[in-house]
Short mmCIF file of C-alpha atoms and ligand atoms in Angstrom, two decimals:
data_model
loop_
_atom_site.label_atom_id
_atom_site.label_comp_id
_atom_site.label_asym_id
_atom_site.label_seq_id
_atom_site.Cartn_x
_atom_site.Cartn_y
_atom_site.Cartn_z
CA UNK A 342 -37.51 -0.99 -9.58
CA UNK A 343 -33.57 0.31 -10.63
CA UNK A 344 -31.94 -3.03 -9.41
CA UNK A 345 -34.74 -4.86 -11.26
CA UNK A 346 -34.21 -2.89 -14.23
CA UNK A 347 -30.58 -2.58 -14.25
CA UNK A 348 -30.11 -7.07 -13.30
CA UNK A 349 -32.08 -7.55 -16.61
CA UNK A 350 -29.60 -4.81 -18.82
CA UNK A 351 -26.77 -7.17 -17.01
CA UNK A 352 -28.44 -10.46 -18.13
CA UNK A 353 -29.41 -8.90 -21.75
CA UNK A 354 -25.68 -8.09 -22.04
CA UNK A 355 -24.57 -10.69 -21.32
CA UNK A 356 -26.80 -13.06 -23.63
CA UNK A 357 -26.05 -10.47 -26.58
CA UNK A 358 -22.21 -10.67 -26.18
CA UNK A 359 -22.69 -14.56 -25.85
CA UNK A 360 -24.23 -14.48 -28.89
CA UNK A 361 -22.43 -12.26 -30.65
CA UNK A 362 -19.13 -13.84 -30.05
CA UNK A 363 -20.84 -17.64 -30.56
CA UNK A 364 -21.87 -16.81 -34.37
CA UNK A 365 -19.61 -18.89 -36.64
CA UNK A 366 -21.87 -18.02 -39.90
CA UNK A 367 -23.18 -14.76 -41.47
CA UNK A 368 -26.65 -16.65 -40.67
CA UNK A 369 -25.92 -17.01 -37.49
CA UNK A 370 -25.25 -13.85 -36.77
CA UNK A 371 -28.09 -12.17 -38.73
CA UNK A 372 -30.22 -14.64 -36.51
CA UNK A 373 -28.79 -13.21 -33.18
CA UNK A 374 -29.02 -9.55 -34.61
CA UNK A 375 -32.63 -9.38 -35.18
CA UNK A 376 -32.77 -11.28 -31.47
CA UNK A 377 -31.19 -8.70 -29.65
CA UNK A 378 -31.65 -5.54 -32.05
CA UNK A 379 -34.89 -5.90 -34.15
CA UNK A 380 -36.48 -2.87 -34.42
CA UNK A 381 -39.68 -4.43 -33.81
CA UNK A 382 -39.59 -6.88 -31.27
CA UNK A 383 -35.84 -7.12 -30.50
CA UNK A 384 -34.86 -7.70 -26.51
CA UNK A 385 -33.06 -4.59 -26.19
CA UNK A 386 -36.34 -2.51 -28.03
CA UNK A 387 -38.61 -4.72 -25.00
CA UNK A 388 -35.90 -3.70 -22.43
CA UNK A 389 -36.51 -0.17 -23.41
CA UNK A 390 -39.92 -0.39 -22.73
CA UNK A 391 -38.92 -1.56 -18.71
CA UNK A 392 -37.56 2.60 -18.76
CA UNK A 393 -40.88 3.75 -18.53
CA UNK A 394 -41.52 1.65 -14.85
CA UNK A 395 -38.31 3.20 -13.62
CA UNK A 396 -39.15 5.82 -10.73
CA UNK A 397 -38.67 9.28 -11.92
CA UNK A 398 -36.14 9.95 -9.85
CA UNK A 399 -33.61 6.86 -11.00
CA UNK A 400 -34.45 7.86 -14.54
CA UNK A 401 -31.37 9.47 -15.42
CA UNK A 402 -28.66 6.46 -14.02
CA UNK A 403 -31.25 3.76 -15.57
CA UNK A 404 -31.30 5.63 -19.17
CA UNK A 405 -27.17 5.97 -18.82
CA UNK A 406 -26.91 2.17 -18.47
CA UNK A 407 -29.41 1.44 -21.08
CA UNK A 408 -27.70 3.62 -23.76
CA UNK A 409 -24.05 2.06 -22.62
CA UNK A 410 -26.03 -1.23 -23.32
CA UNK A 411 -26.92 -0.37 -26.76
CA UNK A 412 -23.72 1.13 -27.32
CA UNK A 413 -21.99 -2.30 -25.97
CA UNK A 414 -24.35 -4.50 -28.16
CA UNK A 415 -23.74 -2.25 -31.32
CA UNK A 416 -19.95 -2.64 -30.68
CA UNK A 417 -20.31 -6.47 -30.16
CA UNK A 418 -22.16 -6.75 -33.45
CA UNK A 419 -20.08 -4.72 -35.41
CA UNK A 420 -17.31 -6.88 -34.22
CA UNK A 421 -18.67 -10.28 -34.75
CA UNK A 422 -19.10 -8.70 -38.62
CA UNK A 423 -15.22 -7.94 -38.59
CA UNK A 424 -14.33 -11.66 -37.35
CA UNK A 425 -16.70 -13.14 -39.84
CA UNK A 426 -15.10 -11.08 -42.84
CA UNK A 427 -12.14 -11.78 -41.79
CA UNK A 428 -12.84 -15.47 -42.55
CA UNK A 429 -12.82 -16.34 -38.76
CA UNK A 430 -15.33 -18.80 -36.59
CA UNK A 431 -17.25 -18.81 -33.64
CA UNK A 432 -15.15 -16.82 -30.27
CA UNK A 433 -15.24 -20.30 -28.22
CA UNK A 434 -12.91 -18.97 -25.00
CA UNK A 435 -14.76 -19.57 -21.98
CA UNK A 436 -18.02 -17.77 -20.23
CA UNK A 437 -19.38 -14.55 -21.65
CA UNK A 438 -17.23 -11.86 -19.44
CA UNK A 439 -18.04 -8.50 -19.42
CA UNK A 440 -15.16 -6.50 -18.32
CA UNK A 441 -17.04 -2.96 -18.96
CA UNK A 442 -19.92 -3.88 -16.26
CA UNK A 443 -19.55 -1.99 -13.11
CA UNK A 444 -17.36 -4.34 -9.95
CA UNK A 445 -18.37 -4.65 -6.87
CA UNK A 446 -16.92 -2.32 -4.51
CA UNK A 447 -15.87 -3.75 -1.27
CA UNK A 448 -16.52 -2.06 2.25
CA UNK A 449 -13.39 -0.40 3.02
CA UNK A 450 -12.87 0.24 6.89
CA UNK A 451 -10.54 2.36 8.87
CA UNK A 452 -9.19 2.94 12.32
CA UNK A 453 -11.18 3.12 15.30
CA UNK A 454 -11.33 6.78 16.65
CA UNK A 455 -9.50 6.02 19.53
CA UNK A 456 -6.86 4.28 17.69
CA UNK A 457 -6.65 7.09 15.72
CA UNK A 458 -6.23 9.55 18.63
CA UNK A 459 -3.91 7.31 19.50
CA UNK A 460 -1.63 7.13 16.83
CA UNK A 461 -1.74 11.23 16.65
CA UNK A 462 -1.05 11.42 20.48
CA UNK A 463 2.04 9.36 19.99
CA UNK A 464 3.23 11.04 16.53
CA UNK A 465 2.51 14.58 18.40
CA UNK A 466 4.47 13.93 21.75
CA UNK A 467 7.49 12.00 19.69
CA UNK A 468 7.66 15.68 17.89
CA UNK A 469 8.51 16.51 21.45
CA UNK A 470 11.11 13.90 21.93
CA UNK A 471 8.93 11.39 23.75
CA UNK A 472 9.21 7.87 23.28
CA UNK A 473 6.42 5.41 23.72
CA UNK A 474 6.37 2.63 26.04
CA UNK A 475 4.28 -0.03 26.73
CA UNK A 476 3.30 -1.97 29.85
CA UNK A 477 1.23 -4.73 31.03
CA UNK A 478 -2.52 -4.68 31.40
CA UNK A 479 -2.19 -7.22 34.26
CA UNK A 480 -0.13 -5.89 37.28
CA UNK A 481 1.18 -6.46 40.58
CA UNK A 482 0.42 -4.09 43.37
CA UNK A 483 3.85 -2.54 43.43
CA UNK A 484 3.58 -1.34 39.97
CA UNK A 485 0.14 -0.17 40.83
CA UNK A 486 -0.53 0.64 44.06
CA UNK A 487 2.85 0.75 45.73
CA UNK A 488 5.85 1.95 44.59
CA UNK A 489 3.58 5.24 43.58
CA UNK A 490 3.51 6.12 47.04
CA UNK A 491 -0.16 4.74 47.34
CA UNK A 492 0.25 2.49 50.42
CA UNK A 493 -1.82 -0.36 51.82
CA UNK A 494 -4.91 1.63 54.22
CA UNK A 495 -5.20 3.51 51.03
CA UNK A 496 -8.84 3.53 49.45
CA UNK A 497 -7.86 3.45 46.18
CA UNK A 498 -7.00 -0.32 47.27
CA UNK A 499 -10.43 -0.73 47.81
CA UNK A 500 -10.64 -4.42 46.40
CA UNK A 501 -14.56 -2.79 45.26
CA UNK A 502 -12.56 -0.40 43.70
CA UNK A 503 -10.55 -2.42 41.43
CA UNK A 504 -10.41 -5.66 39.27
CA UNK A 505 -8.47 -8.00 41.45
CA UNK A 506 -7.61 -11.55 39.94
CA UNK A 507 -7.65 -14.73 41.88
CA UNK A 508 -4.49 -15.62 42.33
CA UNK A 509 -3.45 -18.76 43.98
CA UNK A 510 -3.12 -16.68 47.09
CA UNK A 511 -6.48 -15.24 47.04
CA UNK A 512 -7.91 -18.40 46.84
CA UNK A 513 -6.28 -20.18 49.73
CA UNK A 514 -4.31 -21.99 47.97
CA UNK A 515 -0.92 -20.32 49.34
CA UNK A 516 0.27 -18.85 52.04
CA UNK A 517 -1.11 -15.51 52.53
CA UNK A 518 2.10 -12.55 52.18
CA UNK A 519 1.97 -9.40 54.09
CA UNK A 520 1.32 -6.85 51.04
CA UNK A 521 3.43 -3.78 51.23
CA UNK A 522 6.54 -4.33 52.08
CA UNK A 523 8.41 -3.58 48.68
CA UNK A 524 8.62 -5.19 45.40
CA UNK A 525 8.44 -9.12 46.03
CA UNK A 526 8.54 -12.50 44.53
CA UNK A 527 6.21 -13.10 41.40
CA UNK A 528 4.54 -16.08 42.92
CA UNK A 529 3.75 -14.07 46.32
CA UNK A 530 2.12 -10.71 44.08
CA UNK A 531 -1.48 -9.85 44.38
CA UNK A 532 -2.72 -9.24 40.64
CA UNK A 533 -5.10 -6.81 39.65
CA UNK A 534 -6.05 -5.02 36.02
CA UNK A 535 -3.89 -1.81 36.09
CA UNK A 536 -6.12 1.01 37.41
CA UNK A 537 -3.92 3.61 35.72
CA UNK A 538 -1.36 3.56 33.11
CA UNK A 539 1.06 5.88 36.13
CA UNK A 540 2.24 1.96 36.66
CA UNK A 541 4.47 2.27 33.62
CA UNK A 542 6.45 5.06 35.17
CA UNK A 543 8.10 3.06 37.73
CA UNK A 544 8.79 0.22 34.97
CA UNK A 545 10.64 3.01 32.66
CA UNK A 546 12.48 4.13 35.74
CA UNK A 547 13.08 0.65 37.53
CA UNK A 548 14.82 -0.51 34.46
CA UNK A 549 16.34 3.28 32.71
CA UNK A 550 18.64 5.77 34.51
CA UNK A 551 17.58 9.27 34.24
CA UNK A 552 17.04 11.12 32.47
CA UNK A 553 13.83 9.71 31.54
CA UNK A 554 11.28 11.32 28.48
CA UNK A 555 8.10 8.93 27.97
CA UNK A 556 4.53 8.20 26.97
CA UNK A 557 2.51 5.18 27.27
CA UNK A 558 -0.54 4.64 25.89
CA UNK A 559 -3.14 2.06 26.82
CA UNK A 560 -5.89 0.50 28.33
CA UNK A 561 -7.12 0.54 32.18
CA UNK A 562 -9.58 -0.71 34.39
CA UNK A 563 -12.15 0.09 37.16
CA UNK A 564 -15.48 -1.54 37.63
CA UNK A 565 -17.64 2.00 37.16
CA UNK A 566 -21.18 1.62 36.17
CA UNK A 567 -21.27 2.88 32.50
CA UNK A 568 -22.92 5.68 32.05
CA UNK A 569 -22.33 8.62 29.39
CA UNK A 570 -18.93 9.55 31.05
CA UNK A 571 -17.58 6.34 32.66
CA UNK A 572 -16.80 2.79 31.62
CA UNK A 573 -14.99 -0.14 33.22
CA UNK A 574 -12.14 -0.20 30.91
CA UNK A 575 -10.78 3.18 29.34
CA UNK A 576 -7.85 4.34 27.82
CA UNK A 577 -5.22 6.89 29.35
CA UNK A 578 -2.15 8.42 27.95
CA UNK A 579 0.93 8.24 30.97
CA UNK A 580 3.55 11.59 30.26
CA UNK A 581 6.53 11.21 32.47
CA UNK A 582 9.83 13.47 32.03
CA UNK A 583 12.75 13.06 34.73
CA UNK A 584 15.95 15.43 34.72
CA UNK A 585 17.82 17.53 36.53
CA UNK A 586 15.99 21.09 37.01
CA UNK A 587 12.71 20.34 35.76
CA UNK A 588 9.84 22.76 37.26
CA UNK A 589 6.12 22.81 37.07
CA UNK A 590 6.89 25.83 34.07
CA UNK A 591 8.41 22.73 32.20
CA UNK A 592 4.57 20.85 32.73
CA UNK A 593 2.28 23.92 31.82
CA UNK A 594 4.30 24.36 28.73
CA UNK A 595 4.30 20.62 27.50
CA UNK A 596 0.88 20.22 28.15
CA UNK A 597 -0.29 23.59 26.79
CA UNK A 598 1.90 22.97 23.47
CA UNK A 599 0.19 19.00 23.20
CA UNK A 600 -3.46 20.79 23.53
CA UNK A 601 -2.91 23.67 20.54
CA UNK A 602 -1.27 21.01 18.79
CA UNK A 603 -3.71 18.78 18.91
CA UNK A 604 -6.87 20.58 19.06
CA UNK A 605 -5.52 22.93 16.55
CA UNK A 606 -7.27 25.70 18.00
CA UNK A 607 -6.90 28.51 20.84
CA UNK A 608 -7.68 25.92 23.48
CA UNK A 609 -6.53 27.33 26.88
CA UNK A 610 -5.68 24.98 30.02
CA UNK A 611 -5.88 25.65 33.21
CA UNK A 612 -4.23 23.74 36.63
CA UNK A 613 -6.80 23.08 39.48
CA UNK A 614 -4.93 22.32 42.99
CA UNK A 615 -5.57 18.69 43.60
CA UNK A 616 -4.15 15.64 45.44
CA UNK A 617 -2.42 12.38 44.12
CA UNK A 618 0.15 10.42 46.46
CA UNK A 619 2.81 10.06 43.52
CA UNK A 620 3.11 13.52 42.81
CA UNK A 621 3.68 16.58 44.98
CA UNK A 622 2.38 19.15 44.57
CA UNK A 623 -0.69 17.82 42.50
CA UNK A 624 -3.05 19.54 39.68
CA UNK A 625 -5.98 18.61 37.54
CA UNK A 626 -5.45 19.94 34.12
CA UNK A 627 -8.46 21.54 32.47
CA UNK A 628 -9.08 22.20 29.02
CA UNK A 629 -11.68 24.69 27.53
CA UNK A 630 -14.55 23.36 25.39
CA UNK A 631 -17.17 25.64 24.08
CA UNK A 632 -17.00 28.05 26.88
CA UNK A 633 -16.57 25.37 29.71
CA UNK A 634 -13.55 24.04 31.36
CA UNK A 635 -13.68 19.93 30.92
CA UNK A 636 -11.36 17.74 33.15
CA UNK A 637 -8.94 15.78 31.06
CA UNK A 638 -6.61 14.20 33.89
CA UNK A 639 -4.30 14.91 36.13
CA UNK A 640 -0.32 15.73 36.50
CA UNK A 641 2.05 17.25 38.76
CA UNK A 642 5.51 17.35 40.01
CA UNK A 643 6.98 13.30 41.06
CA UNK A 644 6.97 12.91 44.43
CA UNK A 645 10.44 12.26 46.26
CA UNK A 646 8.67 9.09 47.57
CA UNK A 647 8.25 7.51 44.10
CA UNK A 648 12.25 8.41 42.99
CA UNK A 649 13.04 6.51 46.39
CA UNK A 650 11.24 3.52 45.34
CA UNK A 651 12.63 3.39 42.16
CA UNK A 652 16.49 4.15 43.45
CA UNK A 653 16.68 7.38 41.72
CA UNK A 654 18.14 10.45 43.80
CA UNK A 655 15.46 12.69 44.75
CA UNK A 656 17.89 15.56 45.68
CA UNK A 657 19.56 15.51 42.13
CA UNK A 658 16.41 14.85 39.90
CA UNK A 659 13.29 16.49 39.20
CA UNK A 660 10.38 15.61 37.02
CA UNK A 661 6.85 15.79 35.97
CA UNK A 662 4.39 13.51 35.37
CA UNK A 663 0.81 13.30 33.70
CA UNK A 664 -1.98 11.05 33.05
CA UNK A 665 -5.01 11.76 30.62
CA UNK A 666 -8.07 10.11 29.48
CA UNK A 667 -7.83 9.54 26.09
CA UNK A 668 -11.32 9.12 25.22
CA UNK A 669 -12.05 12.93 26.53
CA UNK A 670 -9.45 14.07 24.43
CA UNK A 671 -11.04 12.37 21.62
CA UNK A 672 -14.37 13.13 22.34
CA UNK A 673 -13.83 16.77 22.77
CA UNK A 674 -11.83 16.99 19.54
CA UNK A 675 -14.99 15.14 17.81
CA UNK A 676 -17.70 16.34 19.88
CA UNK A 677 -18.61 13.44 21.38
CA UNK A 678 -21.01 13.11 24.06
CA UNK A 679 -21.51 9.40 24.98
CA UNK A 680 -18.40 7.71 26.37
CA UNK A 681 -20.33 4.69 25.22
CA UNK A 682 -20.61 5.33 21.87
CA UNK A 683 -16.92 3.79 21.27
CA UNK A 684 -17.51 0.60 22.51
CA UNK A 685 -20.61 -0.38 20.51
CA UNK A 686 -19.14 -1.23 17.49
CA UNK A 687 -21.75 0.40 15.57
CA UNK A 688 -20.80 1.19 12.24
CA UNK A 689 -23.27 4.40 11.90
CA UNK A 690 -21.16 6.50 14.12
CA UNK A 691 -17.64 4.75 13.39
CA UNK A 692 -17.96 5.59 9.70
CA UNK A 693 -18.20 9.83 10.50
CA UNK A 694 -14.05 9.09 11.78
CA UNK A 695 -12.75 8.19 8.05
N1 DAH B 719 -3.11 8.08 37.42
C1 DAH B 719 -4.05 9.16 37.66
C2 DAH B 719 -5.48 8.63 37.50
O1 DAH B 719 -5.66 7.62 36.87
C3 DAH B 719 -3.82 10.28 36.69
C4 DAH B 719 -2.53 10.97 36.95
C5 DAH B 719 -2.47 12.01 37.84
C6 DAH B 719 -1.37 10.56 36.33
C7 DAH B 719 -1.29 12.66 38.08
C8 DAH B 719 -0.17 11.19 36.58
C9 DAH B 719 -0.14 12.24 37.48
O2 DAH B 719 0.97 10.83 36.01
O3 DAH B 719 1.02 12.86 37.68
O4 DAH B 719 -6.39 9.23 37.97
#
């Protein structure tokens, strides 16, 4: 009933203004007066009748408009009176316009969540002197698999485990290469969709001397059944920090300091004993959530194996390395349960992240 009532105040305005402006003669313009203001059967007296179908509860906003109406078409009348006294004709410029009548407001959107995370990860750890690099989605296995000390009987290799693409090779079309044997020729690589964004930390270090202080953001993939806590493509963010004399003190401390930062509250961490072949020794890192410890990735100290394959000097340098999941940090900063929830484009729960 409001959007009825209110489209016929928008069309009544717009006929009296019309009007209004279109009088060239004091006739004329009595004419269009009694039209639109008549005190017995003028439009806008009819229109005030419409009030009285208006739902209670849109009462007030559809009594506002009307009396902004009247105001409007008192202001155009008075006008037209001026003009006509003034010994000037009919206002002939164009369409009746109505500049006072409410726009249209557009949709505005905003970042993604994850984007957003994102973007604060990356301004939080460059407060720390990290710089952010980026790597490709597509990779070879040495990026992957091999140079990070993760070698061929490996079962993270599993090809079930991982999106391998057809390469030339896979499909017979080449000559098939023994795999593992160091980095090789592009035509001769076995591609796959990085599992793990740890892959950028031998392209910093293949390319940069130490000492080395970066983050990389980005996407990865494994073909998991989704469920509330797993999907086949995900987003982690890579830590890596190479020097001389950097100990596992240096780790706890830049991870503790990213998690109060971040989660802006007394969030405490906590380092499980765990196992990955490009770091030695090897932790999950914990991080409390409403009186549980949740998983949020995993770190440790780089493994002499990985500095080999890279050329740097494992008795000179030290480092540290980590790898999170970026959509746990985000969900436990939001509260999120359903991992799925940020893939389904539905604007009902993107719009709570403005
Ligand atoms: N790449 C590991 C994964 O995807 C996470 C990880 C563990 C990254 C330890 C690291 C690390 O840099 O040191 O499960």
């Amino acid at each position: 009933m409001l959007a009825e009532f209110l489209a016929e105040l928008d069309q009544l305005s717009c006929d009296a203004l019309t009007a209004f402006q279109s009088a060239g003669d004091v006739a004329a313009l009595e004419a269009a007066r009694i039209e639109f203001l008549g005190m017995k059967s003028g439009r806008l007296k009819s229109a005030q009748k419409g009030l009285g179908a208006v739902d209670k509860a849109d009462k007030p906003k559809a009594g506002q408009r009307f009396n902004q109406l009247k105001q409007q078409i008192e202001a155009a009348l008075e006008a037209a009176q001026a003009r006509l006294d003034s010994g000037a004709g009919a206002v002939t410029d164009g369409p009746c316009f109505d500049p006072t009548l409410p726009g249209i407001r557009p949709r505005l959107g905003h970042l993604h969540p994850l984007t957003q995370t994102i973007e604060e990860l990356k301004d939080l750890m460059g407060r720390l002197g990290f710089s952010v690099v980026d790597g490709p989605e597509v990779e070879d296995e040495w990026h992957n698999f091999e140079a990070l000390n993760i070698p061929l009987e490996h079962p993270a290799r599993n090809p079930l485990d991982n999106f391998y693409l057809a390469t030339a090779q896979r499909l017979g079309c080449a000559k098939p290469q023994a795999v593992g044997t160091g980095p090789q020729a592009a035509e001769e690589k076995e591609l796959l969709l990085r599992s793990q964004t740890s892959t950028v930390q031998i392209r910093v270090m293949e390319k940069t001397p130490p000492p080395v202080r970066i983050i990389s953001l980005g996407r990865v993939y494994r073909p998991d059944d989704a469920d509330a806590t797993h999907y086949p493509m995900f987003h982690q963010i890579e830590g890596l920090l190479v020097d001389r004399g950097i100990t596992m003190a240096d780790l706890k401390s830049v991870l503790r300091l990213f998690a109060s930062s971040f989660f802006q509250d007394d969030v405490h961490i906590r380092f499980r004993p765990s196992f990955f072949p490009f770091t030695e020794p090897s932790v999950e890192v914990d991080m409390s959530w409403q009186g549980r410890w949740i998983e949020m990735g995993g770190a440790g100290m780089v493994d002499p194996n990985v500095f080999r394959a890279v050329g740097y000097d494992p008795e000179e340098y030290t480092g540290f390395a980590f790898g999170l999941g970026v959509e746990r940090v985000c969900m436990r900063r939001h509260n999120v349960t359903d991992i799925r929830e940020f893939y389904k484009n539905d604007v009902r729960f993107l719009e709570q992240f403005t």
